[in-house]
Coordinates of C-alpha atoms in Angstrom, one line a residue:
X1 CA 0.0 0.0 0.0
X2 CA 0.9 3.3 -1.1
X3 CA 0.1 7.1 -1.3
X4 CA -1.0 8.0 -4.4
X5 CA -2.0 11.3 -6.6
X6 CA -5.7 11.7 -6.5
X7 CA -6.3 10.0 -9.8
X8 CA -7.8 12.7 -12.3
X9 CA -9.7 10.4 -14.5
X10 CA -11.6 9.7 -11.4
X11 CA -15.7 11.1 -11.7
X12 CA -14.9 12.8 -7.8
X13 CA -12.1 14.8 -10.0
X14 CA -14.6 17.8 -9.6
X15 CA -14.7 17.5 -5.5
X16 CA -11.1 17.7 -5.1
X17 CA -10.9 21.5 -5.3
X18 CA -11.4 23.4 -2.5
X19 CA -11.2 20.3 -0.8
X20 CA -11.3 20.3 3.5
X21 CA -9.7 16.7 3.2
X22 CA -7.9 14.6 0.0
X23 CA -5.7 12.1 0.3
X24 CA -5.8 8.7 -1.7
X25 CA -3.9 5.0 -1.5
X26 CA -3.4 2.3 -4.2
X27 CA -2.8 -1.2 -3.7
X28 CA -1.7 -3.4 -6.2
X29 CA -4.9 -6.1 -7.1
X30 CA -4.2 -9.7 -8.5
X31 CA -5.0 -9.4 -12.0
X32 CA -6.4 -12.1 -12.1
X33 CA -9.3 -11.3 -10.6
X34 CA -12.3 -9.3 -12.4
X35 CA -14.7 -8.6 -9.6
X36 CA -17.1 -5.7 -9.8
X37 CA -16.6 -2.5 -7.9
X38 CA -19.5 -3.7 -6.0
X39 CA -17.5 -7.1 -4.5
X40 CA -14.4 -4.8 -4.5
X41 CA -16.0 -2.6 -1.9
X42 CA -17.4 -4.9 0.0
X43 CA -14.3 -6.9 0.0
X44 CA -12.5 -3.4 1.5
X45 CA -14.5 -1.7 3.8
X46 CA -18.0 -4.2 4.2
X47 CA -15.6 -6.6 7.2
X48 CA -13.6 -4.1 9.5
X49 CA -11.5 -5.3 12.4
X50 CA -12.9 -4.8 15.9
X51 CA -10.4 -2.3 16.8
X52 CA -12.6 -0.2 13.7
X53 CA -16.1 -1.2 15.0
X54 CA -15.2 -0.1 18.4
X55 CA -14.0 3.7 16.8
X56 CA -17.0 3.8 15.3
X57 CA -19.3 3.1 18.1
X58 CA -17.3 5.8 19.9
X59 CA -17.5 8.0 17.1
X60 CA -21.8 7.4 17.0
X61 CA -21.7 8.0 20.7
X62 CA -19.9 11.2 20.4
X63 CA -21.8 13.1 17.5
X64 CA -24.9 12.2 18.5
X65 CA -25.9 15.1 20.6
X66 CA -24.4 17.1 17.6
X67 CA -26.6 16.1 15.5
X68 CA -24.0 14.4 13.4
X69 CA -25.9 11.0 11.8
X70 CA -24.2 8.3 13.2
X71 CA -23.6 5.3 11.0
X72 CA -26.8 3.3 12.6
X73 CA -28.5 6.0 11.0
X74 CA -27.2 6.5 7.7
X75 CA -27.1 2.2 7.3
X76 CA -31.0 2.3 8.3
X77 CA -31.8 5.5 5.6
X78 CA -31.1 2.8 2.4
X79 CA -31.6 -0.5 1.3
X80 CA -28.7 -3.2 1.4
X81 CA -28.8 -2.8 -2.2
X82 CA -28.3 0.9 -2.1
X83 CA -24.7 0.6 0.3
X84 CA -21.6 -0.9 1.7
X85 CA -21.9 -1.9 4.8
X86 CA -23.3 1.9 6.0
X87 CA -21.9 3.5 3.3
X88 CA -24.3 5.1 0.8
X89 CA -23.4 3.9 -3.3
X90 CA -23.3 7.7 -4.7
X91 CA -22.3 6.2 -8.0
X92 CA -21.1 2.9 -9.8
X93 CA -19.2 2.4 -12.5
X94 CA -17.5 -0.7 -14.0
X95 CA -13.8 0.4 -12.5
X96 CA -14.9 2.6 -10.2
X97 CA -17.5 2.7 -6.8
X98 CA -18.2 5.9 -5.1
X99 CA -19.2 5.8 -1.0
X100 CA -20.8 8.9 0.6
X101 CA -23.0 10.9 2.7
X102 CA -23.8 14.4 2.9
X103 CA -24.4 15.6 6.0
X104 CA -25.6 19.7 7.1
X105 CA -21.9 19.4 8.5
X106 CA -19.5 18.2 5.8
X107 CA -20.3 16.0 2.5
X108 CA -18.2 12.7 2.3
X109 CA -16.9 10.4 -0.7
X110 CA -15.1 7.8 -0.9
X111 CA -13.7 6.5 -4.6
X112 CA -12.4 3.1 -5.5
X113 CA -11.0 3.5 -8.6
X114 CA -9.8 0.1 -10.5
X115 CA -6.7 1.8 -12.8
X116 CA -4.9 -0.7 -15.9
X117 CA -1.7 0.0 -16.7
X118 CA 0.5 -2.6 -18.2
X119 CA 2.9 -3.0 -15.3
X120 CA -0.3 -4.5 -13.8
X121 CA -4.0 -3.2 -11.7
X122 CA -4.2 -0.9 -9.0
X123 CA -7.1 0.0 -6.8
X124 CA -7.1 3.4 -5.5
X125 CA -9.0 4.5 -2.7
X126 CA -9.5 9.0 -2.6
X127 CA -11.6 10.2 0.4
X128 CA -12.7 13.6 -0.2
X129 CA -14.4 15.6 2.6
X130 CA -15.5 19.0 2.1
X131 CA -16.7 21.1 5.6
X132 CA -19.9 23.4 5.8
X133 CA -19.1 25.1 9.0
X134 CA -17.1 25.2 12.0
X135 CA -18.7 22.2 13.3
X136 CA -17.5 20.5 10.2
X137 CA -14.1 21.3 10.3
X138 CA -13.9 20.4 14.1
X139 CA -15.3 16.8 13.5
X140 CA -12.9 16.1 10.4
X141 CA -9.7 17.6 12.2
X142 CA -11.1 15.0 15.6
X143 CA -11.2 12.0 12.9
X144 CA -8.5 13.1 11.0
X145 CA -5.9 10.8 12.4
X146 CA -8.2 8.1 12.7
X147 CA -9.4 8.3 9.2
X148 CA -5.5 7.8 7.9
X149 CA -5.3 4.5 10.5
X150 CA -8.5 3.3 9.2
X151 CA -8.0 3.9 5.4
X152 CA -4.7 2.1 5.0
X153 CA -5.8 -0.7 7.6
X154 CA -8.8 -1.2 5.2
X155 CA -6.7 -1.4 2.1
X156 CA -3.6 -3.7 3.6
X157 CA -6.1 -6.4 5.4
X158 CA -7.9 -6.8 1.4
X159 CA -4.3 -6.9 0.2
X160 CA -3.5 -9.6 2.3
X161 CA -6.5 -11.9 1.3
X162 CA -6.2 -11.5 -2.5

């Protein structure tokens, strides 16, 4: 697992300006394989570790008397069909999946973005967050350090099981 540009041919290329958090990692997939973006993202972020259930459950706990929708929430406002594990399906492509919920606070994506190349297949993960208010901010600078943990623990743990 590595950092990686924000990939530009990605259809969050628009969100990254202005941007209150970017960052992206690639992993190297088995080329092998020709899952859709669907199984890819379940595969990456539908079984977390405890030690990310637990930060969640304190995360829910925290925001709720914020008025911050914790991820019981979010997970009960769409079908199974309609997410990843709690995550909303903004958009789905056949290389790439995009996660997210938009909150009064801040609007969240998440991309996974299968990328060819003939040295071989990458999957890119780009989180993009943009803040509405003070509120906003505060959460995302809280989570922050967390989210960096929880991103490349996510994309190592499906580069093991390949």
């Amino acid at each position: 697992m590595r950092r990686a540009t924000p990939p530009p041919e990605s259809v969050v290329a628009g969100w990254y300006e202005n941007a209150s958090l970017l960052d992206s990692y690639s992993i190297d997939l088995n080329s092998s394989k020709q899952d859709s973006m669907r199984m890819l993202a379940t595969r990456t972020v539908g079984d977390p570790p405890a030690w990310i259930k637990a930060l969640v459950a304190v995360r829910d706990a925290m925001v709720t008397p914020f008025g911050v929708k914790t991820s019981g929430e979010v997970r009960a406002s769409r079908a199974d069909t309609d997410r990843v594990d709690f995550f909303p399906v903004q958009w789905e492509g056949n290389d790439e999946i995009v996660l997210g919920e938009d909150d009064r606070h801040l609007d969240f994506r998440l991309s996974l973005l299968r990328r060819y190349s003939p040295t071989g297949t990458q999957l890119i993960a780009t989180t993009i967050v943009h803040s509405h208010n003070a509120l906003g901010l505060t959460y995302l600078n809280v989570i922050r350090p967390f989210h960096y943990l929880v991103v490349r623990a996510h994309l190592a743990q499906f580069a093991r099981a390949q």
